[in-house]
Amino acid sequence: MDKERPARITPAFPERRWLLPSALIAQLDPSPDDEDHEPSGRRSPRSRRSRRTARDWTVDFSCFLIAVVIGLLSADALENEPHLPHAMEVADQVIGALACAAVWLRRRWPVALAVAMLPIGFLSVTSSGTALVSLFTVAVHRPFRYVAWVAGAHIVLQPVFYRVRPDPELPYLGVVFFGILLAAAVAGWGMLARSQRQLMLSLRDRARRAETEARLRAEQAQRLAREAIAREMHDVLAHRLTLLSVHAGALEFRPDASREDVARAAGVVRESAHDALQDLREIIGVLRAAEPDDAGRPQPTLAALDALVAECREAGMEVALAGHVTDPAAVPASVGRTAYRIAQEALTNARKHAPGTAVTVSVTGAPGDGLAMSVRNAPPEAEAPDVPGSGQGLIGLTERATLAGGTLDHGPTPEGGFEVRARLPWG
């Protein structure tokens, strides 16, 4: 069975690729041919070489013409050299013609061609055009260290070349200076072209990284939103469903209960199920409408703690509110909501893991001192059954308290009970 091929990248320049160099296109948008590999995992020779574009053919032909024109001009100057044998003149032109033909190999072996032109330049004046073209090619396609060696060799050999084959019409120092200046200009022109290509590649790479980072940020924000909704669903529904489970279990295991107890338990079951459905409907509504968390019914704050304690007492729990804040409305909404959720989750855990025990809720604090609260339950009379998902609520409470700028710790008490302690900022 053929392996599924990865998705191909859409070309960045689908209509103007012929205007760009093939080497630049291969780095900007790898072609489908680059996906063909040998069985060993290495790229095949065919996939390593990029096909020339129309621009490449135009540039190569222009470089060939430049080498030919400079070679022809140099051939005319051969007649002015004294003491030059005719055979040497013919060999010079033949070598120059072969050097011009070698211009078409400059893309495949740029450094080799430039190095080979150094000794050939002493034998053939007509190959000087090819030497300049090869130097330009190295500056465009290779890093600076190659350019420095090749251009430095050209510059160092200029005085030696004109000492061996002097120009009869120009002074020695002037022609050496002109040769050095021409080699430096050609190398600088090539490095400028390479820097422009590198700039384009860096901009393209930066754009791709920005797209990737934006996608990752969106995915992270989506994941955080889902985690926040999951925590909210746990905090809201765990309390309601625990009440429902406790009273449904009482109805199941106490068939001889009085009519009043059955009616009261059934009322608690109905109200808990109704509230759970209402909270679930609001959370699903936030998901569908993409509304903020504060939309819909107001979230409970510290002022609703008395109602929470009263609800637990109606469900049969023995809850004592040992301390309280004088003005709960003065507590910041975010801090009060966090304190309410901590108390709600701690009461739910006490009901699940220590049923029938007394629970003490204490909340104290003032502006500037912070808000301190604790929920402590007595040791259970019997071993409670294991509840699936135990411990996840405490992890969520710790994260909620940390996000609010406070701390939360929990653990067994010396008497054998359990206590949840939290401290939240109240500026």
Coordinates of C-alpha atoms in Angstrom, one line a residue, residues 60-76 96-104 126-130 133:
D60 CA 23.2 32.8 -18.2
F61 CA 23.1 34.0 -21.8
S62 CA 23.9 37.5 -20.8
C63 CA 26.9 36.3 -18.8
F64 CA 28.0 34.3 -21.8
L65 CA 27.8 37.4 -24.1
I66 CA 29.7 39.5 -21.6
A67 CA 32.5 36.9 -21.5
V68 CA 32.6 36.7 -25.3
V69 CA 32.6 40.5 -25.7
I70 CA 35.4 40.9 -23.2
G71 CA 37.3 38.1 -24.8
L72 CA 37.0 39.7 -28.3
L73 CA 38.3 43.0 -26.9
S74 CA 41.2 41.2 -25.3
A75 CA 41.9 39.4 -28.5
D76 CA 42.4 42.7 -30.3
G96 CA 39.5 31.9 -24.2
A97 CA 36.8 30.3 -26.4
L98 CA 36.7 27.2 -24.2
A99 CA 36.6 29.4 -21.1
C100 CA 33.6 31.2 -22.6
A101 CA 31.8 27.9 -23.2
A102 CA 32.5 27.0 -19.6
V103 CA 30.3 29.9 -18.4
W104 CA 27.4 27.5 -18.8
T126 CA 40.9 36.4 -23.7
S127 CA 39.5 34.4 -20.7
S128 CA 39.4 37.4 -18.4
G129 CA 35.7 37.8 -19.1
T130 CA 35.0 34.3 -17.8
V133 CA 31.8 36.1 -14.5

